[in-house]
XYZ file of C-alpha atoms in Angstrom:
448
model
C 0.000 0.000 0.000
C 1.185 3.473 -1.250
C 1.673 6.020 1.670
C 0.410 9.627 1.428
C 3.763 11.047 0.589
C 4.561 8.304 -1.745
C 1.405 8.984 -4.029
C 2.638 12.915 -3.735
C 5.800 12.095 -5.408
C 4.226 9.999 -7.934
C 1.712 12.374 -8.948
C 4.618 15.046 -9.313
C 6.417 12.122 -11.342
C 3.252 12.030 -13.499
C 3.088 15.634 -14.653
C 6.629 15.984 -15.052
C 7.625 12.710 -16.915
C 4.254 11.813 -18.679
C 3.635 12.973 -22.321
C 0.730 15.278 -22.119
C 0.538 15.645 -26.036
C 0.263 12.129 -26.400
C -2.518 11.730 -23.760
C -4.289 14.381 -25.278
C -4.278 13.036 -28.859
C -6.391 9.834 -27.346
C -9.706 11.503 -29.013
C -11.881 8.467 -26.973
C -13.160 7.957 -29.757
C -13.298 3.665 -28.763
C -11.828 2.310 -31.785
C -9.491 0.755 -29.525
C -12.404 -1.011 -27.733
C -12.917 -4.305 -29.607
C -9.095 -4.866 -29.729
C -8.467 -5.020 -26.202
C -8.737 -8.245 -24.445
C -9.038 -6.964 -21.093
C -11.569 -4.791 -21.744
C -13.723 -8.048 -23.176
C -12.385 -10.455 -21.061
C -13.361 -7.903 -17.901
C -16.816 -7.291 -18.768
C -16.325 -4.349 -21.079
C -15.462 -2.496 -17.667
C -13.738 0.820 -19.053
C -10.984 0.880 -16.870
C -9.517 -1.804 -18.757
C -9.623 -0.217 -21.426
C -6.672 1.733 -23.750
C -8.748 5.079 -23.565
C -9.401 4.030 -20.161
C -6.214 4.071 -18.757
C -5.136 7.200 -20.937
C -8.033 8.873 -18.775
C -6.737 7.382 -15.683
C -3.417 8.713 -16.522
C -4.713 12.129 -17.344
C -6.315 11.955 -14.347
C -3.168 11.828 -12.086
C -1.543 14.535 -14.335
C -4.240 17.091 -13.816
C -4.820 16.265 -9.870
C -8.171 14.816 -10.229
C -7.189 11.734 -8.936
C -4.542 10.180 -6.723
C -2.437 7.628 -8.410
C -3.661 4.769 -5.574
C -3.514 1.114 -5.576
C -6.666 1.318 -8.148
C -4.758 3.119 -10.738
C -1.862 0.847 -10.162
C -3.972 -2.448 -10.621
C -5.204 -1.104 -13.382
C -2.619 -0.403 -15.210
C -0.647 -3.666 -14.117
C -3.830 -5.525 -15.548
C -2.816 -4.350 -19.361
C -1.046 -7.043 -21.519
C 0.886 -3.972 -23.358
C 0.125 -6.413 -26.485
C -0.336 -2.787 -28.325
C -3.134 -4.058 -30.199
C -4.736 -0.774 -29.735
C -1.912 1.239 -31.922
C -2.844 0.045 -35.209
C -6.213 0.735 -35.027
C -5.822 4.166 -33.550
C -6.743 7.402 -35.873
C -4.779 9.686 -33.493
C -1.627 7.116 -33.851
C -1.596 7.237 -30.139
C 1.257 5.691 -28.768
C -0.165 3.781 -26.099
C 2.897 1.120 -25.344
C 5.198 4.313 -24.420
C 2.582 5.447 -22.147
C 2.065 2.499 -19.947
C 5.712 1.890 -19.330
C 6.174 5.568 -18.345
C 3.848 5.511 -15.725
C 4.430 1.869 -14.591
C 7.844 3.339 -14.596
C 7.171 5.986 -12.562
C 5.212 4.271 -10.065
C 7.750 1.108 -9.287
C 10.407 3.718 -8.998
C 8.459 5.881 -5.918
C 7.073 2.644 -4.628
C 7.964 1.236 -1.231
C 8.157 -2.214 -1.763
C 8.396 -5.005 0.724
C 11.302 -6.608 1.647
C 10.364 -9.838 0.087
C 9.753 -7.948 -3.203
C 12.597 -5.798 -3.300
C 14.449 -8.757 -2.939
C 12.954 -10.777 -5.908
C 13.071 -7.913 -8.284
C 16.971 -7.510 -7.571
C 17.405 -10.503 -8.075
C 15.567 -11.144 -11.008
C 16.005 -7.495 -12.876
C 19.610 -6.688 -11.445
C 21.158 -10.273 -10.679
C 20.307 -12.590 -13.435
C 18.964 -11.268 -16.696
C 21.614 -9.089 -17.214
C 24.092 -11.331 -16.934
C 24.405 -14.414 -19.594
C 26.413 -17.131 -17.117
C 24.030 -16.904 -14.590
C 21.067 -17.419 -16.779
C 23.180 -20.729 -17.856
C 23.569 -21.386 -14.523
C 19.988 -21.283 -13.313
C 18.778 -23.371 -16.524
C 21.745 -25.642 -16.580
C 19.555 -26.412 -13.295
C 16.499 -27.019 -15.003
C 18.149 -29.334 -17.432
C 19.361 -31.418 -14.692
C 16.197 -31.459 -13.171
C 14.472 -32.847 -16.240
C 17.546 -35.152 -17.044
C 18.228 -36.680 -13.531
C 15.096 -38.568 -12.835
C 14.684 -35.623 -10.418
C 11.546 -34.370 -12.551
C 10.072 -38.024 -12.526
C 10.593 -38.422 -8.827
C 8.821 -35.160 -8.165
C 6.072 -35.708 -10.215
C 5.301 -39.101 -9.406
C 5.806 -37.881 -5.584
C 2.807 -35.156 -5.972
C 5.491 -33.101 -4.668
C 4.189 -30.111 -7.473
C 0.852 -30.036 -5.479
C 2.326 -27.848 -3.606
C 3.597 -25.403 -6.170
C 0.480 -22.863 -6.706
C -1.738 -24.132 -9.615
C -0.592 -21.629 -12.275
C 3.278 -22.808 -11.640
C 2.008 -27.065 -11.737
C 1.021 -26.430 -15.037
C 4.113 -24.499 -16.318
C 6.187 -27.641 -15.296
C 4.116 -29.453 -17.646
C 4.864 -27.447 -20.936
C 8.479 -26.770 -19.685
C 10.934 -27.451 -22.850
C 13.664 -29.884 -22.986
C 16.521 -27.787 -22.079
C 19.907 -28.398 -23.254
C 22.483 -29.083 -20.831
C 25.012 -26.203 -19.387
C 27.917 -27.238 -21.267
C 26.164 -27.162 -24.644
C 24.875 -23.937 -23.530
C 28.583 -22.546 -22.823
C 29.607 -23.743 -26.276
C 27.736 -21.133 -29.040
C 29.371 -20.079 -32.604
C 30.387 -16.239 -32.865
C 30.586 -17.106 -36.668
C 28.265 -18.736 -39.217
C 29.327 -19.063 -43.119
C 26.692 -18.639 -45.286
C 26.024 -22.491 -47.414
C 26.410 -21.829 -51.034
C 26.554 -18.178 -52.097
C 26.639 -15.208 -50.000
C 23.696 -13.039 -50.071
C 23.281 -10.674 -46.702
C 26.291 -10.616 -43.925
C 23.909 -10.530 -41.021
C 23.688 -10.496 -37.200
C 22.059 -12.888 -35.130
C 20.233 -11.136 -31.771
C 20.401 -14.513 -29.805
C 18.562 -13.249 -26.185
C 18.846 -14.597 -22.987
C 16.083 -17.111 -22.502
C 16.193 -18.031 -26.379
C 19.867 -19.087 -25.829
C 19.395 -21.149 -23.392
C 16.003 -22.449 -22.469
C 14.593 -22.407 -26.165
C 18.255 -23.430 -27.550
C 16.716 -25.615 -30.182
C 14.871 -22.564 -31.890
C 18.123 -20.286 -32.207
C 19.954 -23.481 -33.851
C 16.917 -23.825 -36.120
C 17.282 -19.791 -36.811
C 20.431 -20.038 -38.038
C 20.279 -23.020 -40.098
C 17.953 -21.272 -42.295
C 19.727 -18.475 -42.203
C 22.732 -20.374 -43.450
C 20.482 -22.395 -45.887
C 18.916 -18.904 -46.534
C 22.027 -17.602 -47.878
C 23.489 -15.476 -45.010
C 26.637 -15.004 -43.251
C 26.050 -15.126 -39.278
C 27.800 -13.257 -36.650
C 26.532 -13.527 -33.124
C 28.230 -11.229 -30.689
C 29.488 -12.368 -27.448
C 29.227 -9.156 -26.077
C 25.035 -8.873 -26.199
C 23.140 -9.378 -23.622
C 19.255 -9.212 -22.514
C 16.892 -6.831 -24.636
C 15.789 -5.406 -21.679
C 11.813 -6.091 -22.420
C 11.078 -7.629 -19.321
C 12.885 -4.309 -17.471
C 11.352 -1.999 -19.536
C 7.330 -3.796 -19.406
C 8.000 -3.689 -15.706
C 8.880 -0.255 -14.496
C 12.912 -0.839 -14.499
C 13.628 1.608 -17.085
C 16.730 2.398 -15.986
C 17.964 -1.024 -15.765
C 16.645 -1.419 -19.661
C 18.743 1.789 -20.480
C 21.698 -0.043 -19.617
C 21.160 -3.459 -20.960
C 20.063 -1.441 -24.676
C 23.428 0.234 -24.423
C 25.606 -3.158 -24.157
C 23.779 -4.189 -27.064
C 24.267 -1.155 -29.191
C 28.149 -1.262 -28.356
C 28.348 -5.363 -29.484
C 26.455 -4.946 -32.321
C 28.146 -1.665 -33.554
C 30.789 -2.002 -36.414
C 29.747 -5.219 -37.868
C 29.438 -4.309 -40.939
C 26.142 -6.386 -41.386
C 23.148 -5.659 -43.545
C 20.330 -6.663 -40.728
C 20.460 -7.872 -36.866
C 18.054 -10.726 -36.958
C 15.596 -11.490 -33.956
C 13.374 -14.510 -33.820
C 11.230 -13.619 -30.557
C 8.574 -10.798 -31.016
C 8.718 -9.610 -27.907
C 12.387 -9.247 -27.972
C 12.472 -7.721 -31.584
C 9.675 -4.892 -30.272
C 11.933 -4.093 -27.547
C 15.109 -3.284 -29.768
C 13.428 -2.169 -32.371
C 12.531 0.878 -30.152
C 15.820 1.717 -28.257
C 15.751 4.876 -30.403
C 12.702 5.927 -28.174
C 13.945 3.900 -25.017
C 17.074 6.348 -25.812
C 15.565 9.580 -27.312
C 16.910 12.116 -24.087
C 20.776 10.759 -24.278
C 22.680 12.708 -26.279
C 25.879 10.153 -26.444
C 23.150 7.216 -27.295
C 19.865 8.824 -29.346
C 22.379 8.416 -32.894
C 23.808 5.109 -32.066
C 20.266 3.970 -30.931
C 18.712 5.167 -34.549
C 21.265 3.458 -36.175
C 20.875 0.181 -34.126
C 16.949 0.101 -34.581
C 16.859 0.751 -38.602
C 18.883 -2.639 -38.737
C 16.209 -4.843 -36.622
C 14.467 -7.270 -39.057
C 12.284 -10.604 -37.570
C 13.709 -14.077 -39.268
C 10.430 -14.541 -41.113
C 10.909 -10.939 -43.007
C 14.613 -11.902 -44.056
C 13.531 -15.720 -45.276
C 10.514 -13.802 -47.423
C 12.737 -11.431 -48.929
C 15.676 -13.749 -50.125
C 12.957 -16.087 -51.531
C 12.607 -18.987 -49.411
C 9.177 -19.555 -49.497
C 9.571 -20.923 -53.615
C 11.962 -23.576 -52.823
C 9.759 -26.219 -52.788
C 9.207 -27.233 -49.501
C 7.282 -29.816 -48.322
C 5.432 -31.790 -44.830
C 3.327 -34.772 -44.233
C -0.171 -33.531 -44.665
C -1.116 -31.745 -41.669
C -3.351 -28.328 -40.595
C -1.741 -25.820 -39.181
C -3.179 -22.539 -37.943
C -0.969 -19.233 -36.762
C -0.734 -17.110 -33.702
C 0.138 -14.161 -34.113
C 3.061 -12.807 -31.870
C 1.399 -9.489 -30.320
C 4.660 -7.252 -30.325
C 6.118 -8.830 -34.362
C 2.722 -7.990 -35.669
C 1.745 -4.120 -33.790
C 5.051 -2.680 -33.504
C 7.314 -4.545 -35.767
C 4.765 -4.475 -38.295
C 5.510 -7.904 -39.762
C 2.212 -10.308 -40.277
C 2.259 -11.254 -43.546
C 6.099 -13.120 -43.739
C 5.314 -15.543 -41.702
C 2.058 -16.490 -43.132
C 3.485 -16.715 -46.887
C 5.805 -19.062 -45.758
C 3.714 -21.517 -43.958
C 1.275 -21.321 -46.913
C 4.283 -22.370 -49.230
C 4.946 -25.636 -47.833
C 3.271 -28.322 -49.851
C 0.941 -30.447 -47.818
C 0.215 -27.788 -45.283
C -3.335 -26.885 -45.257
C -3.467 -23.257 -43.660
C -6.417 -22.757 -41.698
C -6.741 -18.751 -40.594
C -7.937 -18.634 -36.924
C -10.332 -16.114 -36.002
C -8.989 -13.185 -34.212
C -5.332 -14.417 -34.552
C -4.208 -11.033 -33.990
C -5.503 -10.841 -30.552
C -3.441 -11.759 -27.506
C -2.804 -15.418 -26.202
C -2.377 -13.483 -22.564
C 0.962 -14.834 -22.232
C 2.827 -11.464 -22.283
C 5.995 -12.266 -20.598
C 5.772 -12.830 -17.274
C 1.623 -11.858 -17.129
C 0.166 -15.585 -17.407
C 2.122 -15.706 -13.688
C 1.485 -12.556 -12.322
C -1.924 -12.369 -13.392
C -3.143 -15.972 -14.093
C -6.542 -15.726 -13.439
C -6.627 -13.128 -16.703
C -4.263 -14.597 -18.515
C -6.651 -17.904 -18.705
C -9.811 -16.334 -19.259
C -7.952 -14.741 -22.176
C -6.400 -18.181 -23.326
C -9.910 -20.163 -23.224
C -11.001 -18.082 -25.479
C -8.114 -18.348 -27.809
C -8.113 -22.232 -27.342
C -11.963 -22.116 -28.609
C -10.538 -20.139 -31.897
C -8.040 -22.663 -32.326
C -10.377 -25.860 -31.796
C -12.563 -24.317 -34.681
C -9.867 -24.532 -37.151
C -9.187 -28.144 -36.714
C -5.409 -27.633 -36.667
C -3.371 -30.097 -35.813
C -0.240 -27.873 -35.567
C -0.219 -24.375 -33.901
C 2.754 -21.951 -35.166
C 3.907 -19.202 -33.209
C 6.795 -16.568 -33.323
C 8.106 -16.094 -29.415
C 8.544 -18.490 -27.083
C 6.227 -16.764 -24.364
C 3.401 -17.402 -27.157
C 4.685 -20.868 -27.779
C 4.100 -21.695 -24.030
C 0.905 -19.957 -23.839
C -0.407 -22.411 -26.800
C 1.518 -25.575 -25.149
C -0.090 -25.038 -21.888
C -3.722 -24.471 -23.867
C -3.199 -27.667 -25.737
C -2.486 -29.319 -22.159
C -5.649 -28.002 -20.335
C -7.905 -28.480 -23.269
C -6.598 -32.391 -23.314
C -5.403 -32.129 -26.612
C -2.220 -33.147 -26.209
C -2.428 -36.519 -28.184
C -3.291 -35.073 -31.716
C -2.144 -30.964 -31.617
C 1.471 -29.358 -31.267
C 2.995 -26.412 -30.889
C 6.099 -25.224 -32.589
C 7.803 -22.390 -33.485
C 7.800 -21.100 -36.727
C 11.263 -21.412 -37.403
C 10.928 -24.929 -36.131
C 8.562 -26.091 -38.533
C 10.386 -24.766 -41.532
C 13.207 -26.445 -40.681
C 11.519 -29.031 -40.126
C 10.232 -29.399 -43.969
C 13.701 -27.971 -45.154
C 15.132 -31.902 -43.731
C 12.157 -33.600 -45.187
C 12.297 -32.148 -48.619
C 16.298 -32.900 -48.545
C 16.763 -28.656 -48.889
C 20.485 -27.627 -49.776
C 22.154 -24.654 -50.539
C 22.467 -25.588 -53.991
C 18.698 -24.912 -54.310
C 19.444 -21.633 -53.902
């Protein structure tokens, strides 16, 4: 709870920091209404709305109202899946004005000493840092890998994990063990001839956890045509920091990255997460009030491109791939689609592969309420949002589900799972799959 003199100094916060143009240009006009899955999924309560928490934020700039635990649960109840931007005719930018004020608030927030303690260690002592992140999944692996997982489940020893958590041990991936996650290539040659020198983005959790889907990335990349370099130097994007009020802390980790991806002399830096790729593809406006970094940050974000876009553009989608008959269906990553703008690449290259039948989803666009960490902080949400998503999928008939982030691919796994589907429909991740008919139509680089 928020003492007096802490909701003082956030309400000064709020009309010094906040962007009063860009709440004003929110014309409530409620275009943004039918795109917003909390505002359904709550009831149609307004509050949970875009233009909702615009007024709520207006609010607290003009002194109408304090900024109390109501407008804090409010605005922690947003996905920030942005799918209110596109559709806006005042181009708010809504996704700038949530993490402002969420920034605001964490940072004038007295937090208990339990919580201080977790966000240190999760914002401050692990993301940022690329050998602990081995270390603490190089524990998972063993976990899975040691009979360890068997014992416990077989135990009932995850009954007493909370019931959100149980079923995220379900869907966990196989994780590759710590010394295969100490051993990565800085270097890729392109197979056959050279088309783009690129850069490969490779993350934190997506190099270790979801190893499997940055090895896929950058075999088609090879088989794609492209020279690889991966950095050593990078380092977290920083979403997680910046979604939940560690701004500061995202600052820094965008500024690593700039300086290890700077003088590469490459034509893109490839991402293969959404949610990652949204993040760096706005460290110019993460950066915009640092004179030393606004420049380097410009030049950083005009290189970000998503796998899917690079694959479409050098043609990979007419080399004759081909699957075992199958349906597959597409969930669209929130962040690749509304703020990297990319929604048709991946869909022109799942509908290339010969004996795919692409079944469209309704409302693929809108969120699977996985949205980072959300589906744990806010479960109850989070699975109101993906019932409804598993009902959209169910309709289609798909037997395979294609996604592109691994906080989506999760969300979808963990549907599949409660629906008791489990037997006949997977999950994979784009990249995944199209390697996946790559090795079964024998693809080489003398395709090319």
């Amino acid at each position: 709870m928020t003492t007096t003199k802490e909701r003082n100094v956030i309400q000064q916060q709020f009309k010094e920091r906040m962007n009063e143009d860009e709440l004003m240009n929110c014309m409530r006009c409620g275009f943004c209404l039918p795109t917003c899955p909390t505002y359904i999924e709550s009831g149609f309560q307004e509050a949970h709305s875009p233009r909702g928490r615009i007024a709520l934020m207006k609010a607290v700039v003009d002194g109408l109202i304090e900024p109390d635990e109501d407008v804090e649960r409010t605005l922690n109840m947003c996905l920030g899946c942005r799918a209110c931007e596109p559709v806006c005719p005042s181009g708010v930018n809504y996704g700038h004005l949530l993490e402002e004020a969420r920034d605001i608030i964490q940072k004038n927030k007295k937090h208990s000493l339990p919580v201080r303690l977790l966000r240190k260690a999760v914002f401050e002592e692990l993301f940022p840092h690329p050998h602990r992140m081995r270390t603490i999944t190089g524990l998972i692996s063993f976990y899975q890998r040691s009979g360890l997982q068997r014992v416990v489940r077989n135990t009932g020893l995850l009954n007493l994990l909370p019931a959100q958590l149980k079923e995220m041990e379900k869907i966990l991936p196989k994780v590759p063990t710590l010394k295969e996650m100490k051993h990565r290539p800085n270097h890729l040659p392109a197979q056959g001839k050279t088309k783009r020198r690129v850069a490969f983005f490779s993350g934190c959790l997506m190099d270790t956890m979801f190893m499997e889907t940055n090895d896929a990335t950058m075999k088609l990349l090879q088989l794609a045509g492209c020279e690889i370099v991966i950095p050593p130097q990078q380092t977290c994007c920083g979403a997680l920091h910046g979604h939940s009020g560690e701004k500061n802390q995202a600052k820094e980790l965008a500024k690593r990255n700039i300086e290890a991806f700077e003088g590469l002399n490459v034509d893109y830096i490839i991402t293969n997460a959404g949610g990652c790729g949204a993040f760096l593809i706005e460290y110019d406006h993460l950066l915009k009030d640092d004179p030393d970094w606004a420049a380097r940050a410009k030049a950083f974000t005009e290189k970000i491109k998503d796998i899917s876009a690079i694959l479409v553009e050098l043609d990979f989608h007419k080399k004759g791939l081909k699957l075992p008959s199958q349906v597959v269906t597409y969930q669209d990553s929130c962040h690749l689609r509304n703020v990297m703008k990319t929604a048709s690449a991946p869909r022109i290259l799942l509908q290339s592969i010969e004996g795919i039948e692409f079944r469209e989803m309704k409302e693929a666009d809108r969120c699977c309420g996985s949205a980072g960490i959300y589906n744990i902080v806010e479960p109850e949400m989070s699975m109101q949002i993906l019932d409804y998503k598993m009902e959209q999928v169910k309709e289609t008939k798909a037997t395979t589900i294609v996604t592109a982030n691994p906080g989506c691919l999760l969300q979808m796994k963990l549907g599949i799972e409660r629906e008791g589907l489990s037997d006949r429909v997977r999950a994979v991740h784009i990249v995944e799959l199209l390697l996946e008919a790559a090795d079964a139509s024998g693809f080489t680089a003398d395709q090319q």
